[in-house]
mmCIF file of C-alpha atoms in Angstrom:
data_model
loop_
_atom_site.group_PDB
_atom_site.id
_atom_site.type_symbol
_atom_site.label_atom_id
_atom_site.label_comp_id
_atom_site.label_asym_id
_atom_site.label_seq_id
_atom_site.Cartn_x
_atom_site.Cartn_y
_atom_site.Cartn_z
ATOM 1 C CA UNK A 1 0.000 0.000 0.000
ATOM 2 C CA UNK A 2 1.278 3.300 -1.356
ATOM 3 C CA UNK A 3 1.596 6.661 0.071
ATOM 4 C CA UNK A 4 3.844 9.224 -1.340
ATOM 5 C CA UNK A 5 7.409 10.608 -0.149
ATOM 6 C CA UNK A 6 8.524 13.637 -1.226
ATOM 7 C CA UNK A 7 12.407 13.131 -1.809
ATOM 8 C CA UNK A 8 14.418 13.874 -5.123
ATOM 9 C CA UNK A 9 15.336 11.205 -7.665
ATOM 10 C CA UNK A 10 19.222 11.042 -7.277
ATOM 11 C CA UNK A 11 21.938 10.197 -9.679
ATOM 12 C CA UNK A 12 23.494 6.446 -9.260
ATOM 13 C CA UNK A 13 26.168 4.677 -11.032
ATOM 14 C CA UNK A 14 26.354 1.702 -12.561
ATOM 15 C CA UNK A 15 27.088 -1.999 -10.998
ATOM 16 C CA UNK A 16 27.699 -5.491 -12.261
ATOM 17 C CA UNK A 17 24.931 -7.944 -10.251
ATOM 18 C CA UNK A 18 24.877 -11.382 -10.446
ATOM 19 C CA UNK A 19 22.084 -13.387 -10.559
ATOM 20 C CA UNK A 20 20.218 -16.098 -11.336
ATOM 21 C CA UNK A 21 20.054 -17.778 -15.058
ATOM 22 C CA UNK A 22 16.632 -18.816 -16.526
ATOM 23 C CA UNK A 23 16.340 -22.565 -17.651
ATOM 24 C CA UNK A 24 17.412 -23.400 -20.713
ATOM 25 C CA UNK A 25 14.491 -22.503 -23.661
ATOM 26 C CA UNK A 26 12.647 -21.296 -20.634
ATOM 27 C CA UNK A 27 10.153 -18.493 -22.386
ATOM 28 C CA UNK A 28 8.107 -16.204 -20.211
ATOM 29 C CA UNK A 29 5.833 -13.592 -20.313
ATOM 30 C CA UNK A 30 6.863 -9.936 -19.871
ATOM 31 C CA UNK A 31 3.079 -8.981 -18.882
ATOM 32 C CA UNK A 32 0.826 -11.242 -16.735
ATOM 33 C CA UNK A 33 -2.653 -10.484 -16.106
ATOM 34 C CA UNK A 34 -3.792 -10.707 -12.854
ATOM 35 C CA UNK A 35 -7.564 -9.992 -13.148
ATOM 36 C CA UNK A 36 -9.614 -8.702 -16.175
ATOM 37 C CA UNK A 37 -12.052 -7.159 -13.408
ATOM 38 C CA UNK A 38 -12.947 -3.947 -13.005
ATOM 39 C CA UNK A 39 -11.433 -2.279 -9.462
ATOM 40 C CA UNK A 40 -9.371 -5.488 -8.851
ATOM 41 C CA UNK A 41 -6.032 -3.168 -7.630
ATOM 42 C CA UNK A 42 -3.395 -5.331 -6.846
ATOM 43 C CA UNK A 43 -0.731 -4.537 -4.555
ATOM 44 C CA UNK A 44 1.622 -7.663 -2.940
ATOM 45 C CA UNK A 45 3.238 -10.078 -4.458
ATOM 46 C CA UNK A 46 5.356 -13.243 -3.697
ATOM 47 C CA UNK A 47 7.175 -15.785 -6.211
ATOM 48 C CA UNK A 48 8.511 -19.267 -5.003
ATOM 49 C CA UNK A 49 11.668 -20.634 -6.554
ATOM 50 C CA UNK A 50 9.833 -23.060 -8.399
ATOM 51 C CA UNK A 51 7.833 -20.188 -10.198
ATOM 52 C CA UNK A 52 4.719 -20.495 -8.671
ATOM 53 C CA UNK A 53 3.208 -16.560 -8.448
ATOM 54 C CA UNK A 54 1.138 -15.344 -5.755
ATOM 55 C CA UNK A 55 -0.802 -11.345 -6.168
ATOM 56 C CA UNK A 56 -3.219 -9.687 -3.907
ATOM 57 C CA UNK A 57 -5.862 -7.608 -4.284
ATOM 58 C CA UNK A 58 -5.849 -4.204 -2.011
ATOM 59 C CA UNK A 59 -9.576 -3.666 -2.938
ATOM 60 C CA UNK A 60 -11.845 -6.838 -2.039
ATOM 61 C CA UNK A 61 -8.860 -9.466 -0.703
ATOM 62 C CA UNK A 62 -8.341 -11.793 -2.845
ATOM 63 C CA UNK A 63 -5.493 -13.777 -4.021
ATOM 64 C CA UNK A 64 -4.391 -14.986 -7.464
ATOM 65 C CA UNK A 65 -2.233 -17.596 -8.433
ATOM 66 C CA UNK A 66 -0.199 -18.380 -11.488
ATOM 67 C CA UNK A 67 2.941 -19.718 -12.878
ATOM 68 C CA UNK A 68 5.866 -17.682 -14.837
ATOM 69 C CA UNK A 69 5.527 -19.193 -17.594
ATOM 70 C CA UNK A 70 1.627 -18.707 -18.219
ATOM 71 C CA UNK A 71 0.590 -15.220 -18.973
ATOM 72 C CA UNK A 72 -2.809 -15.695 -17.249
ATOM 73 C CA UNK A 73 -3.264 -15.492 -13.079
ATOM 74 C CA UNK A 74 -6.307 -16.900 -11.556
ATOM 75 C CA UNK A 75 -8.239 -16.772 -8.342
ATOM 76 C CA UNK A 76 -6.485 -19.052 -5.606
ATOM 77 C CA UNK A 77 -8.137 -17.461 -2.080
ATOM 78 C CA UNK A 78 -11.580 -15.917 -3.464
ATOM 79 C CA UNK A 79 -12.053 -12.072 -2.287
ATOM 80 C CA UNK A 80 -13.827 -11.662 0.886
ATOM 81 C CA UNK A 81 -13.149 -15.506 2.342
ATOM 82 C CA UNK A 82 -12.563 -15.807 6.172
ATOM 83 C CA UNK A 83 -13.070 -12.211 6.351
ATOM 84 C CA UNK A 84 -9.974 -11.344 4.066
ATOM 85 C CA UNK A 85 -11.886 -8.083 2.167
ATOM 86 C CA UNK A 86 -8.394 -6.670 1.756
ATOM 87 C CA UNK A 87 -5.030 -7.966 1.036
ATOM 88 C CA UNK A 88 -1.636 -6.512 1.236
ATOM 89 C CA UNK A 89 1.748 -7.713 1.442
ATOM 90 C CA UNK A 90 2.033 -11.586 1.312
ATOM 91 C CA UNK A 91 4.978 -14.162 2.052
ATOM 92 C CA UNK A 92 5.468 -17.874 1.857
ATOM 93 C CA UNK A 93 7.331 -19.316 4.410
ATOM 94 C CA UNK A 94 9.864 -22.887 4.312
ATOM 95 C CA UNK A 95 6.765 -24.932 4.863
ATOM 96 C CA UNK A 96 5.112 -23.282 1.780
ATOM 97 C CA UNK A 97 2.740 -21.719 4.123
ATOM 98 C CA UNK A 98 0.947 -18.297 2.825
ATOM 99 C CA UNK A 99 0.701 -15.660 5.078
ATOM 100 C CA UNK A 100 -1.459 -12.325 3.858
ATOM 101 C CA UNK A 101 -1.810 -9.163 5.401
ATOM 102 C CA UNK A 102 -4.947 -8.033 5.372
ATOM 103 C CA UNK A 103 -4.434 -4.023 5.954
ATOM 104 C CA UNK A 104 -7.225 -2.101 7.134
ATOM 105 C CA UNK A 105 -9.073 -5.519 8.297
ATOM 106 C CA UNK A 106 -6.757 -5.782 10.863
ATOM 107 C CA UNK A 107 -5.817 -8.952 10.515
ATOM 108 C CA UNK A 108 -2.963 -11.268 9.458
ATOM 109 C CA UNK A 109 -3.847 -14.742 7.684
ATOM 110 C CA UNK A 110 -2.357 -17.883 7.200
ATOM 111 C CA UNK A 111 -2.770 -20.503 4.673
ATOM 112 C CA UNK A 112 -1.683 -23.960 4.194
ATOM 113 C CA UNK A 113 -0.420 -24.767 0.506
ATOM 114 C CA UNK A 114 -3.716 -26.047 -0.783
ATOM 115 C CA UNK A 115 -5.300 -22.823 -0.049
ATOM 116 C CA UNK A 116 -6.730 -24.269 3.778
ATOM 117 C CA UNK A 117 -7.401 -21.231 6.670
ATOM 118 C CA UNK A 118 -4.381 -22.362 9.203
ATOM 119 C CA UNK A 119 -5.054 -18.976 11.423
ATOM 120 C CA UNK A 120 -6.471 -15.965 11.403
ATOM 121 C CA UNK A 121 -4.700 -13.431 13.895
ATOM 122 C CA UNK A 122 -5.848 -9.715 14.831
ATOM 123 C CA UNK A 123 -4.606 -6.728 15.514
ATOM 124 C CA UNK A 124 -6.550 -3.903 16.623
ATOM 125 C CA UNK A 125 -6.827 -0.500 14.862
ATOM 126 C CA UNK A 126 -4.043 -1.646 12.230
ATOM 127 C CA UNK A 127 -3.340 -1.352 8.790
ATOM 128 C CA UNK A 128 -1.141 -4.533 8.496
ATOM 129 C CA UNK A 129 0.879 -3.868 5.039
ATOM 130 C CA UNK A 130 3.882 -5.858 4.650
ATOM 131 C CA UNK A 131 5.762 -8.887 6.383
ATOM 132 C CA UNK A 132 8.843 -10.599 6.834
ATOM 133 C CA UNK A 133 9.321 -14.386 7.790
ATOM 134 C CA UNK A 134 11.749 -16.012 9.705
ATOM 135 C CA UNK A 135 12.536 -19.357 10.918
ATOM 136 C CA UNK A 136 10.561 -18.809 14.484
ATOM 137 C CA UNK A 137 8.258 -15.637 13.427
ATOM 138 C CA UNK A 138 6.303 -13.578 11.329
ATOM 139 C CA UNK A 139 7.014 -9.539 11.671
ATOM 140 C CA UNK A 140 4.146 -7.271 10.079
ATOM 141 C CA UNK A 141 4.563 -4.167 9.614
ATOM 142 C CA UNK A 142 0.940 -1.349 10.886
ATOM 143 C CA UNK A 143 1.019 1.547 8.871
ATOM 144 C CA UNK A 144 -1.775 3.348 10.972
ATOM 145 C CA UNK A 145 -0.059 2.858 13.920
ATOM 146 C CA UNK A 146 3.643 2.495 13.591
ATOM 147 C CA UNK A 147 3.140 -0.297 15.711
ATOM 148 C CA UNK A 148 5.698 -3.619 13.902
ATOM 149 C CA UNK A 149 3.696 -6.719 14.699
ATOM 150 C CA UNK A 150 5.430 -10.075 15.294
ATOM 151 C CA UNK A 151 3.539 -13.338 15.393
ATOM 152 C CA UNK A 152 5.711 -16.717 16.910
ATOM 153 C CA UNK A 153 5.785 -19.784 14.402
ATOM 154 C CA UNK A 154 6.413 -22.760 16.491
ATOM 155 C CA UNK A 155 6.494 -26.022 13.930
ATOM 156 C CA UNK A 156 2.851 -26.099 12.729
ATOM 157 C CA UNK A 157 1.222 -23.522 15.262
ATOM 158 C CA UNK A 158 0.927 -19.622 14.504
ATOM 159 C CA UNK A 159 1.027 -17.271 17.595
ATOM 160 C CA UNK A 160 -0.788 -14.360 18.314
ATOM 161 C CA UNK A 161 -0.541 -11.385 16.734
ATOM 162 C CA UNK A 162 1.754 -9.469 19.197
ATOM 163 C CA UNK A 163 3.086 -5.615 19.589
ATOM 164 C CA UNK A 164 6.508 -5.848 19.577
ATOM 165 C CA UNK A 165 8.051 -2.451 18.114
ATOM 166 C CA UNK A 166 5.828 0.477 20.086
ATOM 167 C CA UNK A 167 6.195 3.965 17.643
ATOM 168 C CA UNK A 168 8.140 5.129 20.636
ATOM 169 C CA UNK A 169 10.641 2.458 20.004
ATOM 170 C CA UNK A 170 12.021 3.679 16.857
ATOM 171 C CA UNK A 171 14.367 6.516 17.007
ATOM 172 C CA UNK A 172 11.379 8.466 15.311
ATOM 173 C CA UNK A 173 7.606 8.077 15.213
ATOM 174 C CA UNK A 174 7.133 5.993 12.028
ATOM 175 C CA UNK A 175 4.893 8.616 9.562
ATOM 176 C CA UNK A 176 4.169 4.918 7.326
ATOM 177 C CA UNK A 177 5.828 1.621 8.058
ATOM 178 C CA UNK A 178 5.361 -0.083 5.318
ATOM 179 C CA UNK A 179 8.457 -2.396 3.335
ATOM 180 C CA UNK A 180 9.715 -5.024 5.235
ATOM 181 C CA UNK A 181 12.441 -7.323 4.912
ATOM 182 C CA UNK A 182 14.569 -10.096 6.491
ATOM 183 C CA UNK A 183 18.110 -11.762 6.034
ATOM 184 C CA UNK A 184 18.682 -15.412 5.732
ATOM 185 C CA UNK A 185 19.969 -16.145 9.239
ATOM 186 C CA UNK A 186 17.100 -14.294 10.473
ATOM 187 C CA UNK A 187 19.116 -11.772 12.833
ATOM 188 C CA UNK A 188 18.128 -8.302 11.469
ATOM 189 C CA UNK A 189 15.465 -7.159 9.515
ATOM 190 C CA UNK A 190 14.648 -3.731 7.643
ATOM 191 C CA UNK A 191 12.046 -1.656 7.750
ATOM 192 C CA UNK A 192 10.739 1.142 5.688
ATOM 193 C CA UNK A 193 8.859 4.299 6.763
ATOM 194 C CA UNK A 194 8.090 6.775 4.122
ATOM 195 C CA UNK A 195 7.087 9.054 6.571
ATOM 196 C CA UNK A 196 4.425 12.123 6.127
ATOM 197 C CA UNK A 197 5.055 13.082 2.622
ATOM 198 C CA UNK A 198 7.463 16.118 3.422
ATOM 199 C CA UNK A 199 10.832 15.647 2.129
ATOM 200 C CA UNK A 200 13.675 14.094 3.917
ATOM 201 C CA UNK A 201 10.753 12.304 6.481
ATOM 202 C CA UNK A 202 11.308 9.000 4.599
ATOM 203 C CA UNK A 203 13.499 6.362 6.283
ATOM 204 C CA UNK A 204 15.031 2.988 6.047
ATOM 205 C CA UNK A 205 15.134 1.052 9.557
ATOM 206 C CA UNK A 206 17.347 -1.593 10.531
ATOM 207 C CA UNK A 207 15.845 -3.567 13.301
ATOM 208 C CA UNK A 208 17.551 -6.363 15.381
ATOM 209 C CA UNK A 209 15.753 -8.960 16.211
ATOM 210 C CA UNK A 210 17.756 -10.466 18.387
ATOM 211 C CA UNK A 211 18.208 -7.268 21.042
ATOM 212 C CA UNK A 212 14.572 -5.908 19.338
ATOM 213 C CA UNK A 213 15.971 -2.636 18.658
ATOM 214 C CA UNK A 214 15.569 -0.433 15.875
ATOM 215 C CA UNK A 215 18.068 2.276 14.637
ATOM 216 C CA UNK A 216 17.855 4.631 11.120
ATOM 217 C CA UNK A 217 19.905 3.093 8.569
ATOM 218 C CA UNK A 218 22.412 6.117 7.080
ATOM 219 C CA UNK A 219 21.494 5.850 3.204
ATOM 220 C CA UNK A 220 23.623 7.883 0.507
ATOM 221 C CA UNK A 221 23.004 8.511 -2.807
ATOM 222 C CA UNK A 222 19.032 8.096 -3.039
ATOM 223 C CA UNK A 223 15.882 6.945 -0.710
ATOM 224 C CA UNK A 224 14.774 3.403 0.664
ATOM 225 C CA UNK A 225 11.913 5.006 2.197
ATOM 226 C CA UNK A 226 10.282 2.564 -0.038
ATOM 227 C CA UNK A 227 6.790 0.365 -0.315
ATOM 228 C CA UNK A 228 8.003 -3.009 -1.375
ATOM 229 C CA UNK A 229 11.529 -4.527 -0.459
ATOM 230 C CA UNK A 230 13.749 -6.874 -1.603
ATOM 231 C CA UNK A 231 16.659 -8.051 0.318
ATOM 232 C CA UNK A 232 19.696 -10.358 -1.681
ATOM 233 C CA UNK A 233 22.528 -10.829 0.013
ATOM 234 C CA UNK A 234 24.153 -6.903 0.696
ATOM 235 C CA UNK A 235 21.776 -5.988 -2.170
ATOM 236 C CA UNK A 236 18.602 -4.074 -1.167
ATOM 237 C CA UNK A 237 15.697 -3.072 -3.371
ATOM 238 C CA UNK A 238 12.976 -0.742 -2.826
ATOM 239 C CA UNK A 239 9.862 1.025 -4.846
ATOM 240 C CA UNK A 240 10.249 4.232 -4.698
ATOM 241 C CA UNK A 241 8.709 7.554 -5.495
ATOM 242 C CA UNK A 242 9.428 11.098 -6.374
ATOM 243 C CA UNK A 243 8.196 14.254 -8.022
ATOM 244 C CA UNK A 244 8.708 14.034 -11.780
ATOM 245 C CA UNK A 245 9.516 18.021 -11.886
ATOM 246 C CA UNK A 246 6.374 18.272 -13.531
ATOM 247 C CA UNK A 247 3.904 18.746 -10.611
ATOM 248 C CA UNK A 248 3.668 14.663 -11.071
ATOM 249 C CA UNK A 249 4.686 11.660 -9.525
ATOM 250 C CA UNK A 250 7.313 9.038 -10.502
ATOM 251 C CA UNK A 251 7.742 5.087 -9.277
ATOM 252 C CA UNK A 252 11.329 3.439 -9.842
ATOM 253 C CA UNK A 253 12.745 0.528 -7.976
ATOM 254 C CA UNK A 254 16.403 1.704 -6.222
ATOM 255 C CA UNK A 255 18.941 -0.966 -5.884
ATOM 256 C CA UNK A 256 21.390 -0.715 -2.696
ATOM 257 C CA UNK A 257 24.275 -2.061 -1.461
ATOM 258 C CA UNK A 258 24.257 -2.546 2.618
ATOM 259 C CA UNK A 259 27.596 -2.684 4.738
ATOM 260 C CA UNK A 260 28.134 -5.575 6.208
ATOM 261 C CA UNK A 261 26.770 -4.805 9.601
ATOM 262 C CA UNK A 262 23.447 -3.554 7.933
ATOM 263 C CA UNK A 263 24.002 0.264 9.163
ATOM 264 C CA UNK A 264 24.146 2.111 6.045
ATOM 265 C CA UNK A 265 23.677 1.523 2.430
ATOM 266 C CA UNK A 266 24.526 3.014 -0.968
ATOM 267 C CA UNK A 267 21.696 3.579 -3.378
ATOM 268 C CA UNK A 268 24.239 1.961 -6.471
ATOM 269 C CA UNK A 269 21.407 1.952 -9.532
ATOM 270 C CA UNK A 270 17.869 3.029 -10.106
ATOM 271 C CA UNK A 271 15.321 0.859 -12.458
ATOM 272 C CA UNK A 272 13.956 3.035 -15.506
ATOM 273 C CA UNK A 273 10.621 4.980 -14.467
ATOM 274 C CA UNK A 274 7.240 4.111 -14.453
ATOM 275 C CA UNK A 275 4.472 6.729 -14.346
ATOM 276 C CA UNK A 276 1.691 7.571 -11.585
ATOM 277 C CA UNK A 277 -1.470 5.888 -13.620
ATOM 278 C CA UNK A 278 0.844 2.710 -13.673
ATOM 279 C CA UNK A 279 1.518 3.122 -9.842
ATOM 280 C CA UNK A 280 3.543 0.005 -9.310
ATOM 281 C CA UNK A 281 3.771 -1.257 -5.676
ATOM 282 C CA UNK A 282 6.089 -4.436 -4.891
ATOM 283 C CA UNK A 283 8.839 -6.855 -6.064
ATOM 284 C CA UNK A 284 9.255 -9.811 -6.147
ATOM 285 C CA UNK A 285 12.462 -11.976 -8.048
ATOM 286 C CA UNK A 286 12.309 -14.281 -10.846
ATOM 287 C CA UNK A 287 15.557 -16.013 -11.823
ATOM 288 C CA UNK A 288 17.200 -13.103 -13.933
ATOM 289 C CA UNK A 289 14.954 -10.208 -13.704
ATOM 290 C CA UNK A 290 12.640 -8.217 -11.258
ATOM 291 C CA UNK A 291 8.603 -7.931 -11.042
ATOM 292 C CA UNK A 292 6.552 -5.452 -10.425
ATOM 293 C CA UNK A 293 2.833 -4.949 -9.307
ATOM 294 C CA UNK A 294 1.013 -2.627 -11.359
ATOM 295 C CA UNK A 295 -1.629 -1.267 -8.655
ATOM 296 C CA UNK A 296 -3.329 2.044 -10.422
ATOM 297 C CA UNK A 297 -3.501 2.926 -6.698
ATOM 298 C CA UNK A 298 -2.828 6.222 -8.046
ATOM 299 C CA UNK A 299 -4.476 6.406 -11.589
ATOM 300 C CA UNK A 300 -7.650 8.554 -12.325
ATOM 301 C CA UNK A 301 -9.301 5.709 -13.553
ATOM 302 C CA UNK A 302 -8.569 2.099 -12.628
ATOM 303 C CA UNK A 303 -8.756 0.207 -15.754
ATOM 304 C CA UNK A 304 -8.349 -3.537 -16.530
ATOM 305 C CA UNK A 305 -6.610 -5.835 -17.258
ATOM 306 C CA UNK A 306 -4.351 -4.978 -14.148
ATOM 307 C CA UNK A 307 -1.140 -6.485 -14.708
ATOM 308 C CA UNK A 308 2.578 -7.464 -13.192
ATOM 309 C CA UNK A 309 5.323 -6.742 -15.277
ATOM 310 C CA UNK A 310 9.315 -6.806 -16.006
ATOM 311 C CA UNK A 311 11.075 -3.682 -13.552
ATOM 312 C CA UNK A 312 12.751 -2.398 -16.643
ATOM 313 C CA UNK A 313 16.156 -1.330 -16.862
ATOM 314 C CA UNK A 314 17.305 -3.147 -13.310
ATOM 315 C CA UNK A 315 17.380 -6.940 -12.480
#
């Protein structure tokens, strides 16, 4: 879920990324179609490394599934099923578990693989957006409240959806937490706020989750105040937006580099830009290239097909 920060575009500079190869004669699509609907606005997205695509739908909460390599998503978790009228950010965890955030519903679900309600958890007076997985928990990330969220995972069971960042525990009241990421070993995570709108109120929060503490991340050379994240190693991506100098709005992904201990990064490349009406949201990887939710959060008039699409110019 968007909301707009007022920060620059800046320059970057080039940098050589590896990553991974497509199959061999492996063809995909560079548009997928997520709904043919009118008002279907969809906002999270999640791809397993077998290629299986999950999308949600901010507007009535449901959840498509598809495949890569078929241009066509269909509905997997039907809109407005065990309460779910909106969706968010969602995540698959090692067991192949889905979890979904439901935003202004207040509530984060979880789903076994065949599409079964494992839990439905609440939180009170939030607008869960975004969430990050580990091995022992789920963090979600309130963007009414600045509250972050964190839910146990004990082998099968799900906890209880629990406060554990207060506002008053970041070094600044969070304007809009919203991107949210994890590494591997599941010691730190990061966090974005894109704050109130005004410039410079954006920030990127690195949170450790062992001593649950959160301190600002010092960023150079662009913004991470982003919506959705993507974490890779040292590499961190985030959508983005700034003025286009034009009274108007543009969306780009930013690609940084951390430092090792996770305290500041280097915005090192920024994707090719796409315009307001197209509005895109998340990112998710697939093999050698980047995708991207086109919401129309923003556009004067949603229009189908709504689509997810190649991040050009940045994999």
């Amino acid at each position: 879920m968007k909301t707009f920060v007022a920060a620059a575009a800046a320059a970057v500079t080039a940098l050589t990324v590896t990553v991974p190869l497509p199959a061999p004669g492996d063809r995909r699509p560079d548009t997928y179609v997520v709904s043919r609907e009118p008002g279907v606005r969809p906002e999270g997205i999640a791809v397993t490394p077998t290629g299986t695509m999950y999308v949600t739908s901010v507007s009535d909460g449901a959840v498509y599934r598809g495949h890569v390599r078929e241009r066509e998503l269909r509905p997997f978790l039907p809109a407005g099923t065990d309460g779910r009228t909106r969706a968010a950010g969602v995540r698959l965890d090692r067991q192949g578990r889905i979890f979904v955030a439901g935003w202004d519903t207040g509530a984060l679900f979880g789903y076994a693989p065949d599409g079964t309600l494992l839990a439905r958890r609440a939180a009170a007076g939030a607008a869960l957006n975004d969430l990050a997985i580990t091995d022992d928990a789920v963090y979600v990330t309130d963007s009414a409240t600045g509250v972050l969220w964190r839910a146990d995972l004990v082998g099968t069971e799900i906890g209880e959806l629990t406060p554990w960042l207060s506002p008053a525990d970041f070094p600044a009241v969070p304007g809009f937490l919203n991107g949210i990421v994890a590494t591997a070993d599941g010691r730190l995570a990061f966090a974005a706020d894109q704050g109130t709108g005004a410039p410079g109120s954006e920030r990127l929060y690195r949170v450790d989750l062992h001593r649950r503490t959160a301190t600002v991340v010092a960023v150079a050379g662009g913004q991470l105040g982003a919506d959705g994240l993507l974490l890779e190693g040292n590499r961190l991506y985030g959508v983005v937006n700034f003025p286009d100098g034009q009274d108007g709005w543009l969306f780009a992904v930013n690609l940084a580099l951390l430092a090792p201990d996770g305290r500041t990064a280097q915005v090192v490349r920024q994707s090719r830009p796409a315009p307001l009406a197209q509005s895109p949201t998340t990112i998710a990887r697939d093999a050698d290239r980047l995708l991207w939710v086109n919401s129309q959060l923003n556009a004067a008039a949603p229009a189908p097909p709504f689509t997810v699409t190649e991040v050009p110019g940045l994999c």
